[in-house]
PDB file of C-alpha atoms and ligand atoms in Angstrom:
ATOM      1  CA  MET Q 207       0.000   0.000   0.000  1.00 92.00           C
ATOM      2  CA  ASN Q 208       0.924   3.614  -0.334  1.00 95.00           C
ATOM      3  CA  LEU Q 209       0.662   6.667   1.951  1.00 98.00           C
ATOM      4  CA  CYS Q 210       0.826   9.740  -0.307  1.00 96.00           C
ATOM      5  CA  GLY Q 211       3.731   8.273  -2.248  1.00 97.00           C
ATOM      6  CA  ILE Q 212       5.405   6.455   0.670  1.00 98.00           C
ATOM      7  CA  GLU Q 213       5.402   2.684   0.097  1.00 98.00           C
ATOM      8  CA  LEU Q 214       4.190   0.712   3.130  1.00 98.00           C
ATOM      9  CA  ALA Q 215       4.236  -3.059   3.550  1.00 97.00           C
ATOM     10  CA  HIS Q 216       1.143  -2.870   5.824  1.00 97.00           C
ATOM     11  CA  PRO Q 217      -1.030  -0.115   7.333  1.00 97.00           C
ATOM     12  CA  ILE Q 218       0.531   0.052  10.835  1.00 98.00           C
ATOM     13  CA  ILE Q 219       3.108   2.721  11.675  1.00 98.00           C
ATOM     14  CA  ASN Q 220       4.198   4.258  14.997  1.00 98.00           C
ATOM     15  CA  ALA Q 221       2.961   7.467  16.560  1.00 98.00           C
ATOM     16  CA  SER Q 222       5.760  10.032  16.844  1.00 98.00           C
ATOM     17  CA  GLY Q 223       7.672   9.903  20.113  1.00 98.00           C
ATOM     18  CA  THR Q 224       6.381   6.556  21.305  1.00 98.00           C
ATOM     19  CA  PHE Q 225       9.092   4.225  20.016  1.00 98.00           C
ATOM     20  CA  ASP Q 226      12.794   5.027  20.328  1.00 98.00           C
ATOM     21  CA  ALA Q 227      14.216   3.061  17.395  1.00 98.00           C
ATOM     22  CA  ILE Q 228      17.802   4.007  18.273  1.00 98.00           C
ATOM     23  CA  ALA Q 229      17.484   2.717  21.864  1.00 97.00           C
ATOM     24  CA  ALA Q 230      15.592  -0.354  20.630  1.00 96.00           C
ATOM     25  CA  ARG Q 231      18.409  -1.114  18.189  1.00 97.00           C
ATOM     26  CA  ARG Q 232      20.902  -0.900  21.064  1.00 96.00           C
ATOM     27  CA  ALA Q 233      18.756  -3.271  23.134  1.00 95.00           C
ATOM     28  CA  PHE Q 234      17.728  -5.783  20.471  1.00 94.00           C
ATOM     29  CA  GLY Q 235      20.584  -5.427  17.949  1.00 95.00           C
ATOM     30  CA  ASP Q 236      20.008  -6.353  14.342  1.00 95.00           C
ATOM     31  CA  ALA Q 237      17.046  -8.522  15.378  1.00 95.00           C
ATOM     32  CA  LEU Q 238      15.119  -5.254  15.475  1.00 95.00           C
ATOM     33  CA  LEU Q 239      15.865  -4.672  11.795  1.00 96.00           C
ATOM     34  CA  ALA Q 240      14.805  -8.194  10.875  1.00 95.00           C
ATOM     35  CA  ARG Q 241      11.509  -7.857  12.791  1.00 94.00           C
ATOM     36  CA  PHE Q 242      10.815  -4.131  12.642  1.00 97.00           C
ATOM     37  CA  PRO Q 243       7.288  -3.697  14.020  1.00 97.00           C
ATOM     38  CA  PHE Q 244       6.134  -0.801  11.842  1.00 98.00           C
ATOM     39  CA  ALA Q 245       5.689  -0.228   8.096  1.00 98.00           C
ATOM     40  CA  ALA Q 246       7.274   3.221   8.400  1.00 98.00           C
ATOM     41  CA  PHE Q 247       9.120   4.904  11.242  1.00 98.00           C
ATOM     42  CA  VAL Q 248       7.981   8.329  12.444  1.00 98.00           C
ATOM     43  CA  SER Q 249      10.695  10.069  14.456  1.00 98.00           C
ATOM     44  CA  LYS Q 250      10.292  11.952  17.717  1.00 98.00           C
ATOM     45  CA  THR Q 251       9.733  15.660  17.142  1.00 98.00           C
ATOM     46  CA  VAL Q 252      12.783  17.666  16.025  1.00 98.00           C
ATOM     47  CA  THR Q 253      13.102  21.402  16.734  1.00 98.00           C
ATOM     48  CA  VAL Q 254      15.659  23.846  15.328  1.00 98.00           C
ATOM     49  CA  GLU Q 255      17.461  24.295  18.658  1.00 98.00           C
ATOM     50  CA  PRO Q 256      18.330  21.504  21.105  1.00 98.00           C
ATOM     51  CA  ARG Q 257      15.895  21.162  24.008  1.00 98.00           C
ATOM     52  CA  GLN Q 258      16.197  19.550  27.444  1.00 97.00           C
ATOM     53  CA  GLY Q 259      12.467  18.902  27.711  1.00 97.00           C
ATOM     54  CA  ASN Q 260      10.197  19.561  30.665  1.00 97.00           C
ATOM     55  CA  PRO Q 261      11.194  19.132  34.311  1.00 97.00           C
ATOM     56  CA  PRO Q 262      10.328  15.763  35.887  1.00 98.00           C
ATOM     57  CA  PRO Q 263       8.079  14.006  36.637  1.00 98.00           C
ATOM     58  CA  ARG Q 264       7.135  13.594  32.987  1.00 98.00           C
ATOM     59  CA  LEU Q 265       4.624  10.756  33.169  1.00 98.00           C
ATOM     60  CA  TRP Q 266       1.509   9.908  35.153  1.00 98.00           C
ATOM     61  CA  GLU Q 267      -0.255   6.604  34.653  1.00 98.00           C
ATOM     62  CA  LEU Q 268      -4.040   6.583  34.288  1.00 98.00           C
ATOM     63  CA  PRO Q 269      -6.505   3.691  34.671  1.00 97.00           C
ATOM     64  CA  ALA Q 270      -6.653   3.571  30.865  1.00 97.00           C
ATOM     65  CA  GLY Q 271      -3.538   5.240  29.535  1.00 98.00           C
ATOM     66  CA  MET Q 272      -1.181   7.937  30.691  1.00 98.00           C
ATOM     67  CA  ILE Q 273      -0.435  11.648  30.709  1.00 98.00           C
ATOM     68  CA  ASN Q 274       2.918  12.793  29.331  1.00 98.00           C
ATOM     69  CA  SER Q 275       4.684  16.072  29.757  1.00 98.00           C
ATOM     70  CA  ILE Q 276       7.869  15.264  27.900  1.00 98.00           C
ATOM     71  CA  GLY Q 277       8.382  18.710  26.402  1.00 96.00           C
ATOM     72  CA  LEU Q 278      10.174  17.856  23.153  1.00 96.00           C
ATOM     73  CA  PRO Q 279      13.665  16.944  24.364  1.00 97.00           C
ATOM     74  CA  ASN Q 280      15.819  16.546  21.260  1.00 98.00           C
ATOM     75  CA  LYS Q 281      19.268  17.284  19.894  1.00 98.00           C
ATOM     76  CA  GLY Q 282      18.061  20.061  17.602  1.00 98.00           C
ATOM     77  CA  LEU Q 283      18.388  20.131  13.828  1.00 98.00           C
ATOM     78  CA  GLU Q 284      22.191  19.951  13.684  1.00 98.00           C
ATOM     79  CA  GLY Q 285      22.417  17.202  16.290  1.00 98.00           C
ATOM     80  CA  TYR Q 286      19.672  15.208  14.617  1.00 98.00           C
ATOM     81  CA  LEU Q 287      21.362  15.420  11.227  1.00 98.00           C
ATOM     82  CA  ALA Q 288      24.723  14.438  12.694  1.00 98.00           C
ATOM     83  CA  TYR Q 289      23.715  11.674  15.107  1.00 98.00           C
ATOM     84  CA  ASP Q 290      20.121  10.460  14.706  1.00 98.00           C
ATOM     85  CA  LEU Q 291      19.544  10.582  10.963  1.00 98.00           C
ATOM     86  CA  PRO Q 292      22.435   8.231  10.041  1.00 98.00           C
ATOM     87  CA  GLU Q 293      21.116   5.642  12.526  1.00 98.00           C
ATOM     88  CA  LEU Q 294      17.465   5.989  11.548  1.00 98.00           C
ATOM     89  CA  ALA Q 295      18.423   5.733   7.864  1.00 98.00           C
ATOM     90  CA  GLN Q 296      19.465   2.123   8.575  1.00 97.00           C
ATOM     91  CA  LEU Q 297      15.929   1.074   9.461  1.00 98.00           C
ATOM     92  CA  PRO Q 298      14.344  -1.265   6.918  1.00 98.00           C
ATOM     93  CA  VAL Q 299      11.285   1.008   6.467  1.00 98.00           C
ATOM     94  CA  PRO Q 300      10.659   4.545   5.163  1.00 98.00           C
ATOM     95  CA  LEU Q 301      11.547   7.354   7.586  1.00 98.00           C
ATOM     96  CA  ILE Q 302       9.064  10.143   8.297  1.00 99.00           C
ATOM     97  CA  VAL Q 303      10.604  13.003  10.273  1.00 98.00           C
ATOM     98  CA  ASN Q 304       8.300  14.850  12.669  1.00 98.00           C
ATOM     99  CA  VAL Q 305       9.218  18.546  12.981  1.00 98.00           C
ATOM    100  CA  MET Q 306       7.995  21.423  15.080  1.00 96.00           C
ATOM    101  CA  GLY Q 307       8.789  25.128  15.145  1.00 95.00           C
ATOM    102  CA  PHE Q 308       7.717  27.977  17.370  1.00 93.00           C
ATOM    103  CA  THR Q 309       7.509  30.245  14.315  1.00 92.00           C
ATOM    104  CA  ARG Q 310       6.789  29.638  10.630  1.00 93.00           C
ATOM    105  CA  GLU Q 311      10.418  30.483   9.876  1.00 95.00           C
ATOM    106  CA  GLN Q 312      11.621  27.700  12.146  1.00 96.00           C
ATOM    107  CA  VAL Q 313       9.302  25.181  10.519  1.00 96.00           C
ATOM    108  CA  ALA Q 314      10.497  26.377   7.101  1.00 97.00           C
ATOM    109  CA  LYS Q 315      14.114  25.829   8.145  1.00 98.00           C
ATOM    110  CA  LEU Q 316      13.365  22.271   9.263  1.00 98.00           C
ATOM    111  CA  VAL Q 317      11.335  21.426   6.149  1.00 98.00           C
ATOM    112  CA  THR Q 318      14.071  22.780   3.879  1.00 98.00           C
ATOM    113  CA  ALA Q 319      16.797  20.844   5.691  1.00 98.00           C
ATOM    114  CA  PHE Q 320      14.960  17.512   5.728  1.00 98.00           C
ATOM    115  CA  GLY Q 321      13.501  18.074   2.271  1.00 98.00           C
ATOM    116  CA  GLU Q 322      17.029  17.837   0.882  1.00 97.00           C
ATOM    117  CA  ARG Q 323      17.811  14.483   2.499  1.00 98.00           C
ATOM    118  CA  ASP Q 324      17.392  11.283   0.517  1.00 98.00           C
ATOM    119  CA  GLU Q 325      17.074   9.326   3.793  1.00 98.00           C
ATOM    120  CA  VAL Q 326      13.784  11.106   4.519  1.00 98.00           C
ATOM    121  CA  ALA Q 327      10.631   9.776   2.836  1.00 98.00           C
ATOM    122  CA  GLY Q 328       8.251  12.359   4.241  1.00 98.00           C
ATOM    123  CA  LEU Q 329       7.663  15.021   6.874  1.00 98.00           C
ATOM    124  CA  GLU Q 330       5.096  15.253   9.613  1.00 98.00           C
ATOM    125  CA  LEU Q 331       4.406  18.824  10.748  1.00 97.00           C
ATOM    126  CA  ASN Q 332       3.666  18.767  14.468  1.00 97.00           C
ATOM    127  CA  VAL Q 333       1.274  21.657  14.964  1.00 93.00           C
ATOM    128  CA  SER Q 334      -0.295  19.962  17.961  1.00 88.00           C
ATOM    129  CA  CYS Q 335       2.126  19.423  20.854  1.00 82.00           C
ATOM    130  CA  PRO Q 336       0.286  20.183  24.119  1.00 78.00           C
ATOM    131  CA  ASN Q 337       3.503  20.548  26.144  1.00 77.00           C
ATOM    132  CA  VAL Q 338       5.077  23.847  25.177  1.00 75.00           C
ATOM    133  CA  GLU Q 339       5.634  26.682  27.640  1.00 69.00           C
ATOM    134  CA  THR Q 340       3.854  29.235  25.476  1.00 67.00           C
ATOM    135  CA  GLY Q 341       0.737  27.085  25.254  1.00 64.00           C
ATOM    136  CA  LEU Q 342       0.695  28.054  21.575  1.00 67.00           C
ATOM    137  CA  ILE Q 343      -0.762  25.378  19.360  1.00 79.00           C
ATOM    138  CA  MET Q 344      -0.584  26.512  15.718  1.00 86.00           C
ATOM    139  CA  GLY Q 345      -2.839  23.675  14.677  1.00 91.00           C
ATOM    140  CA  ALA Q 346      -5.724  24.848  16.863  1.00 92.00           C
ATOM    141  CA  ASP Q 347      -6.593  27.487  14.274  1.00 93.00           C
ATOM    142  CA  PRO Q 348      -7.462  26.794  10.614  1.00 95.00           C
ATOM    143  CA  ALA Q 349      -6.037  30.133   9.422  1.00 94.00           C
ATOM    144  CA  GLU Q 350      -2.714  29.605  11.256  1.00 93.00           C
ATOM    145  CA  THR Q 351      -2.464  26.098   9.850  1.00 95.00           C
ATOM    146  CA  ALA Q 352      -3.248  27.333   6.332  1.00 96.00           C
ATOM    147  CA  ALA Q 353      -0.561  30.025   6.611  1.00 94.00           C
ATOM    148  CA  LEU Q 354       1.980  27.489   7.827  1.00 95.00           C
ATOM    149  CA  VAL Q 355       1.287  25.006   5.044  1.00 97.00           C
ATOM    150  CA  ASP Q 356       1.375  27.872   2.508  1.00 97.00           C
ATOM    151  CA  ALA Q 357       4.789  28.885   3.824  1.00 96.00           C
ATOM    152  CA  VAL Q 358       6.388  25.443   3.714  1.00 98.00           C
ATOM    153  CA  ARG Q 359       4.652  23.726   0.795  1.00 98.00           C
ATOM    154  CA  PRO Q 360       6.924  25.314  -1.827  1.00 98.00           C
ATOM    155  CA  LEU Q 361      10.045  24.241   0.083  1.00 98.00           C
ATOM    156  CA  THR Q 362       9.853  20.508  -0.580  1.00 98.00           C
ATOM    157  CA  THR Q 363       8.364  17.964  -2.934  1.00 98.00           C
ATOM    158  CA  LYS Q 364       8.306  15.352  -0.167  1.00 98.00           C
ATOM    159  CA  PRO Q 365       4.939  14.380   1.303  1.00 98.00           C
ATOM    160  CA  LEU Q 366       3.767  16.715   4.077  1.00 98.00           C
ATOM    161  CA  ILE Q 367       1.580  15.184   6.782  1.00 98.00           C
ATOM    162  CA  VAL Q 368      -0.045  17.669   9.163  1.00 98.00           C
ATOM    163  CA  LYS Q 369      -0.531  16.281  12.676  1.00 97.00           C
ATOM    164  CA  LEU Q 370      -3.733  17.656  14.131  1.00 97.00           C
ATOM    165  CA  THR Q 371      -4.633  18.468  17.701  1.00 96.00           C
ATOM    166  CA  PRO Q 372      -7.809  17.240  19.370  1.00 96.00           C
ATOM    167  CA  ASN Q 373      -7.591  20.285  21.667  1.00 95.00           C
ATOM    168  CA  CYS Q 374      -9.515  22.699  19.471  1.00 95.00           C
ATOM    169  CA  THR Q 375     -13.037  23.544  18.407  1.00 94.00           C
ATOM    170  CA  SER Q 376     -12.976  21.757  15.079  1.00 96.00           C
ATOM    171  CA  PRO Q 377     -10.147  19.471  13.974  1.00 97.00           C
ATOM    172  CA  ALA Q 378     -12.116  18.946  10.743  1.00 98.00           C
ATOM    173  CA  ASP Q 379     -11.900  22.688   9.932  1.00 98.00           C
ATOM    174  CA  VAL Q 380      -8.144  22.559  10.510  1.00 97.00           C
ATOM    175  CA  ALA Q 381      -7.829  19.423   8.361  1.00 98.00           C
ATOM    176  CA  ALA Q 382      -9.790  21.062   5.538  1.00 98.00           C
ATOM    177  CA  ALA Q 383      -7.509  24.121   5.725  1.00 98.00           C
ATOM    178  CA  ALA Q 384      -4.416  21.919   5.613  1.00 98.00           C
ATOM    179  CA  GLU Q 385      -5.732  20.057   2.573  1.00 98.00           C
ATOM    180  CA  ALA Q 386      -6.764  23.240   0.749  1.00 98.00           C
ATOM    181  CA  HIS Q 387      -3.261  24.673   1.197  1.00 98.00           C
ATOM    182  CA  GLY Q 388      -1.355  21.650  -0.034  1.00 98.00           C
ATOM    183  CA  ALA Q 389      -0.942  19.084   2.752  1.00 98.00           C
ATOM    184  CA  ASP Q 390      -0.631  15.545   1.390  1.00 98.00           C
ATOM    185  CA  ALA Q 391      -2.146  13.863   4.456  1.00 98.00           C
ATOM    186  CA  VAL Q 392      -3.269  14.566   8.008  1.00 98.00           C
ATOM    187  CA  SER Q 393      -2.626  12.550  11.154  1.00 98.00           C
ATOM    188  CA  LEU Q 394      -4.738  12.555  14.293  1.00 98.00           C
ATOM    189  CA  VAL Q 395      -5.166  12.520  17.228  1.00 98.00           C
ATOM    190  CA  ASN Q 396      -2.248  13.979  19.146  1.00 97.00           C
ATOM    191  CA  THR Q 397      -2.795  13.810  22.902  1.00 97.00           C
ATOM    192  CA  LEU Q 398      -5.643  15.474  24.775  1.00 97.00           C
ATOM    193  CA  ARG Q 399      -4.625  18.061  27.334  1.00 96.00           C
ATOM    194  CA  GLY Q 400      -4.979  16.728  30.861  1.00 97.00           C
ATOM    195  CA  MET Q 401      -3.576  16.985  34.376  1.00 97.00           C
ATOM    196  CA  ALA Q 402      -3.155  14.999  37.569  1.00 98.00           C
ATOM    197  CA  PHE Q 403      -2.554  16.138  41.136  1.00 98.00           C
ATOM    198  CA  HIS Q 404       0.202  14.910  43.400  1.00 98.00           C
ATOM    199  CA  PRO Q 405      -1.202  12.038  45.502  1.00 96.00           C
ATOM    200  CA  ARG Q 406       0.170  13.448  48.788  1.00 97.00           C
ATOM    201  CA  ARG Q 407       0.223  17.191  48.121  1.00 97.00           C
ATOM    202  CA  ALA Q 408      -3.313  18.303  47.431  1.00 94.00           C
ATOM    203  CA  GLY Q 409      -3.617  20.869  44.693  1.00 95.00           C
ATOM    204  CA  GLN Q 410      -0.048  20.465  43.447  1.00 98.00           C
ATOM    205  CA  PRO Q 411       0.213  19.201  39.867  1.00 98.00           C
ATOM    206  CA  TRP Q 412       2.116  15.922  39.590  1.00 98.00           C
ATOM    207  CA  LEU Q 413       3.725  16.656  36.254  1.00 98.00           C
ATOM    208  CA  GLY Q 414       6.726  18.969  36.151  1.00 97.00           C
ATOM    209  CA  GLY Q 415       5.131  20.753  33.229  1.00 96.00           C
ATOM    210  CA  GLY Q 416       1.865  21.258  35.130  1.00 97.00           C
ATOM    211  CA  THR Q 417      -0.352  19.773  32.458  1.00 96.00           C
ATOM    212  CA  GLY Q 418       0.316  17.095  29.861  1.00 97.00           C
ATOM    213  CA  GLY Q 419      -1.161  15.050  27.032  1.00 97.00           C
ATOM    214  CA  VAL Q 420      -3.506  12.122  27.645  1.00 98.00           C
ATOM    215  CA  SER Q 421      -3.011   9.038  25.458  1.00 98.00           C
ATOM    216  CA  GLY Q 422      -3.940   5.362  25.462  1.00 98.00           C
ATOM    217  CA  PRO Q 423      -7.307   3.592  25.594  1.00 98.00           C
ATOM    218  CA  ALA Q 424      -8.820   6.617  27.379  1.00 98.00           C
ATOM    219  CA  VAL Q 425      -8.759   8.587  24.100  1.00 98.00           C
ATOM    220  CA  ARG Q 426      -9.797   5.848  21.656  1.00 98.00           C
ATOM    221  CA  ALA Q 427     -13.436   6.917  21.380  1.00 98.00           C
ATOM    222  CA  VAL Q 428     -12.400  10.536  20.837  1.00 98.00           C
ATOM    223  CA  ALA Q 429     -10.004   9.475  18.083  1.00 98.00           C
ATOM    224  CA  LEU Q 430     -12.680   7.444  16.309  1.00 98.00           C
ATOM    225  CA  ALA Q 431     -15.131  10.342  16.294  1.00 98.00           C
ATOM    226  CA  GLN Q 432     -12.530  12.869  15.167  1.00 98.00           C
ATOM    227  CA  VAL Q 433     -11.174  10.640  12.386  1.00 98.00           C
ATOM    228  CA  ALA Q 434     -14.722  10.140  11.096  1.00 98.00           C
ATOM    229  CA  GLU Q 435     -15.380  13.895  11.224  1.00 98.00           C
ATOM    230  CA  VAL Q 436     -12.162  14.666   9.401  1.00 98.00           C
ATOM    231  CA  ARG Q 437     -12.856  11.964   6.792  1.00 98.00           C
ATOM    232  CA  ALA Q 438     -16.201  13.621   6.076  1.00 98.00           C
ATOM    233  CA  ARG Q 439     -14.333  16.829   5.172  1.00 98.00           C
ATOM    234  CA  VAL Q 440     -11.104  15.823   3.375  1.00 98.00           C
ATOM    235  CA  GLY Q 441     -10.079  13.555   0.532  1.00 98.00           C
ATOM    236  CA  ILE Q 442      -6.390  13.264   1.423  1.00 98.00           C
ATOM    237  CA  PRO Q 443      -5.117  10.222   3.356  1.00 98.00           C
ATOM    238  CA  ILE Q 444      -5.609  10.111   7.123  1.00 98.00           C
ATOM    239  CA  VAL Q 445      -3.217   8.517   9.605  1.00 98.00           C
ATOM    240  CA  GLY Q 446      -5.523   7.592  12.475  1.00 98.00           C
ATOM    241  CA  MET Q 447      -4.299   7.043  16.030  1.00 98.00           C
ATOM    242  CA  GLY Q 448      -5.492   7.055  19.608  1.00 98.00           C
ATOM    243  CA  GLY Q 449      -5.515   4.148  22.040  1.00 98.00           C
ATOM    244  CA  VAL Q 450      -5.004   1.378  19.502  1.00 98.00           C
ATOM    245  CA  GLN Q 451      -4.107  -1.856  21.320  1.00 98.00           C
ATOM    246  CA  SER Q 452      -5.383  -4.533  18.950  1.00 98.00           C
ATOM    247  CA  GLY Q 453      -6.170  -5.316  15.342  1.00 97.00           C
ATOM    248  CA  ARG Q 454      -9.807  -4.681  16.070  1.00 96.00           C
ATOM    249  CA  HIS Q 455      -9.040  -1.157  17.302  1.00 98.00           C
ATOM    250  CA  ALA Q 456      -7.027  -0.507  14.140  1.00 98.00           C
ATOM    251  CA  TYR Q 457      -9.858  -1.907  12.052  1.00 97.00           C
ATOM    252  CA  ASP Q 458     -12.321   0.464  13.727  1.00 96.00           C
ATOM    253  CA  LEU Q 459     -10.148   3.470  12.847  1.00 98.00           C
ATOM    254  CA  LEU Q 460      -9.915   2.276   9.244  1.00 97.00           C
ATOM    255  CA  GLN Q 461     -13.686   1.970   9.147  1.00 95.00           C
ATOM    256  CA  ALA Q 462     -13.969   5.502  10.526  1.00 98.00           C
ATOM    257  CA  GLY Q 463     -11.984   6.710   7.534  1.00 98.00           C
ATOM    258  CA  ALA Q 464      -8.274   6.329   8.289  1.00 98.00           C
ATOM    259  CA  ASP Q 465      -5.998   4.926   5.574  1.00 98.00           C
ATOM    260  CA  VAL Q 466      -3.113   4.079   7.890  1.00 98.00           C
ATOM    261  CA  VAL Q 467      -3.126   3.515  11.666  1.00 98.00           C
ATOM    262  CA  ALA Q 468      -0.435   4.572  14.128  1.00 98.00           C
ATOM    263  CA  VAL Q 469       0.254   2.749  17.391  1.00 98.00           C
ATOM    264  CA  GLY Q 470       1.553   4.847  20.284  1.00 98.00           C
ATOM    265  CA  THR Q 471       1.115   4.171  23.983  1.00 98.00           C
ATOM    266  CA  GLU Q 472       0.694   0.409  23.468  1.00 98.00           C
ATOM    267  CA  SER Q 473       4.330   0.174  22.296  1.00 98.00           C
ATOM    268  CA  PHE Q 474       5.527   1.125  25.802  1.00 96.00           C
ATOM    269  CA  ARG Q 475       3.894  -2.054  27.094  1.00 94.00           C
ATOM    270  CA  ASP Q 476       4.860  -4.242  24.154  1.00 95.00           C
ATOM    271  CA  PRO Q 477       7.609  -3.020  21.803  1.00 95.00           C
ATOM    272  CA  LEU Q 478       6.379  -5.476  19.143  1.00 96.00           C
ATOM    273  CA  ALA Q 479       2.774  -4.284  19.406  1.00 98.00           C
ATOM    274  CA  GLY Q 480       2.904  -2.791  15.909  1.00 98.00           C
ATOM    275  CA  ALA Q 481       3.718  -6.149  14.313  1.00 97.00           C
ATOM    276  CA  ARG Q 482       1.133  -7.973  16.416  1.00 98.00           C
ATOM    277  CA  ILE Q 483      -1.579  -5.465  15.520  1.00 98.00           C
ATOM    278  CA  ALA Q 484      -0.687  -5.672  11.803  1.00 97.00           C
ATOM    279  CA  VAL Q 485      -1.157  -9.451  11.940  1.00 96.00           C
ATOM    280  CA  GLU Q 486      -4.375  -9.212  13.962  1.00 96.00           C
ATOM    281  CA  LEU Q 487      -5.709  -6.763  11.404  1.00 95.00           C
ATOM    282  CA  THR Q 488      -5.253  -9.232   8.559  1.00 93.00           C
ATOM    283  CA  GLU Q 489      -7.271 -11.789  10.536  1.00 93.00           C
ATOM    284  CA  ILE Q 490     -10.273  -9.565  11.178  1.00 89.00           C
ATOM    285  CA  PRO Q 491     -12.380  -9.568   8.019  1.00 69.00           C
ATOM    286  CA  ALA Q 492     -12.154 -13.360   7.835  1.00 58.00           C
ATOM    287  CA  ASN Q 493     -13.283 -14.127  11.356  1.00 53.00           C
ATOM    288  CA  SER Q 494     -15.238 -11.155  12.698  1.00 61.00           C
ATOM    289  CA  GLY Q 495     -18.331 -11.387  10.573  1.00 52.00           C
ATOM    290  CA  ILE Q 496     -18.059  -7.650   9.973  1.00 50.00           C
ATOM    291  CA  SER Q 497     -18.171  -6.515   6.399  1.00 47.00           C
ATOM    292  CA  GLY Q 498     -16.768  -3.185   5.280  1.00 43.00           C
ATOM    293  CA  ALA Q 499     -20.194  -2.224   3.972  1.00 39.00           C
ATOM    294  CA  ASP Q 500     -21.836  -2.765   7.393  1.00 41.00           C
ATOM    295  CA  SER Q 501     -19.499  -0.509   9.267  1.00 40.00           C
ATOM    296  CA  ARG Q 502     -19.047   2.174   6.639  1.00 42.00           C
ATOM    297  CA  GLY Q 503     -22.436   3.372   7.893  1.00 42.00           C
ATOM    298  CA  CYS Q 504     -20.676   5.242  10.689  1.00 42.00           C
ATOM    299  CA  ARG Q 505     -18.942   7.487   8.186  1.00 47.00           C
ATOM    300  CA  GLU Q 506     -22.247   8.286   6.560  1.00 50.00           C
ATOM    301  CA  VAL Q 507     -23.754   9.260   9.916  1.00 44.00           C
ATOM    302  CA  ILE Q 508     -20.887  11.641  10.601  1.00 46.00           C
ATOM    303  CA  ALA Q 509     -20.961  13.046   7.052  1.00 49.00           C
ATOM    304  CA  HIS Q 510     -24.663  13.721   7.497  1.00 48.00           C
ATOM    305  CA  LYS Q 511     -24.032  15.619  10.747  1.00 46.00           C
ATOM    306  CA  ALA Q 512     -21.102  17.670   9.406  1.00 45.00           C
TER     307      ALA Q 512
HETATM  308  O1  RRO R 852       7.263  15.905  23.643  1.00 71.84           O
HETATM  309  C1  RRO R 852       6.090  15.982  24.076  1.00 71.84           C
HETATM  310  O2  RRO R 852       5.838  16.354  25.216  1.00 71.84           O
HETATM  311  C2  RRO R 852       4.930  15.660  23.240  1.00 71.84           C
HETATM  312  C3  RRO R 852       4.800  16.008  21.912  1.00 71.84           C
HETATM  313 BR1  RRO R 852       6.165  16.822  20.948  1.00 71.84          BR
HETATM  314  C4  RRO R 852       3.577  15.755  21.231  1.00 71.84           C
HETATM  315  O3  RRO R 852       3.366  16.064  20.055  1.00 71.84           O
HETATM  316  N1  RRO R 852       2.592  15.162  21.949  1.00 71.84           N
HETATM  317  C5  RRO R 852       2.726  14.816  23.229  1.00 71.84           C
HETATM  318  O4  RRO R 852       1.796  14.282  23.828  1.00 71.84           O
HETATM  319  N2  RRO R 852       3.904  15.066  23.867  1.00 71.84           N
END
């Protein structure tokens, strides 16, 4: 199959920042390359300047998922090009680099730099991180998103995937703006803003960053609804994600209108979850009794409401 020009062996990829392929290669050696769990690898977010990330604690576990306040720690553009890119280029699958800037100029710099690299199959524009000090989320506003895509579209011929936030009034409006201004695909959902209090210090946030992003099974229903709403508005491919733990969950997102499914939080529990889910997915139509036609009804309901 094909995601806007990127060849994929199956429809399961990773959600940015949820699988450290460089650390996994150190732990599992070349066995990781022989059994790589995803059809493409999406890198953790890269910014122009190096970042330490947010103060600890950075994670809080929930009954059905977790809240992260990681805060984009990364080596910056130069460090990524020097150290991470050569290692990630050895993976046996296409590499999609996730980039984020605090201004359009920064995003343009990142897109230009990665657009020139043969190792990079495509770019994901992260306009949806909930964990930045400014609280600014470019992707919360259709006009901001349109202006960003306008600014960077001419800078590369590589596929541009815009990663949408669920923390806004209408992700479908933002998706439509991204498509109208030249995005090749959209991905959703990034995490939902959430917080947790310290168990022994009432009123004090647990996370060093104060608030964080909720992921895992807790957000699955939100992801399904938002993917269906976005599908009703755009024709470009959708990478759907949010709480996928099984082939059935992936299947549901595909029925809601996704073309490709990303696995995130589940990979922390099981690093081979992506491969397992890809296999489970192939088994579903044969043994579930669900036909595509039956479940496509959900898209029609959403399209009717939109
Ligand atoms: O690094 C993070 O804190 C982070 C990012 Br960039 C993102 O896009 N989503 C998220 O939940 N955490």
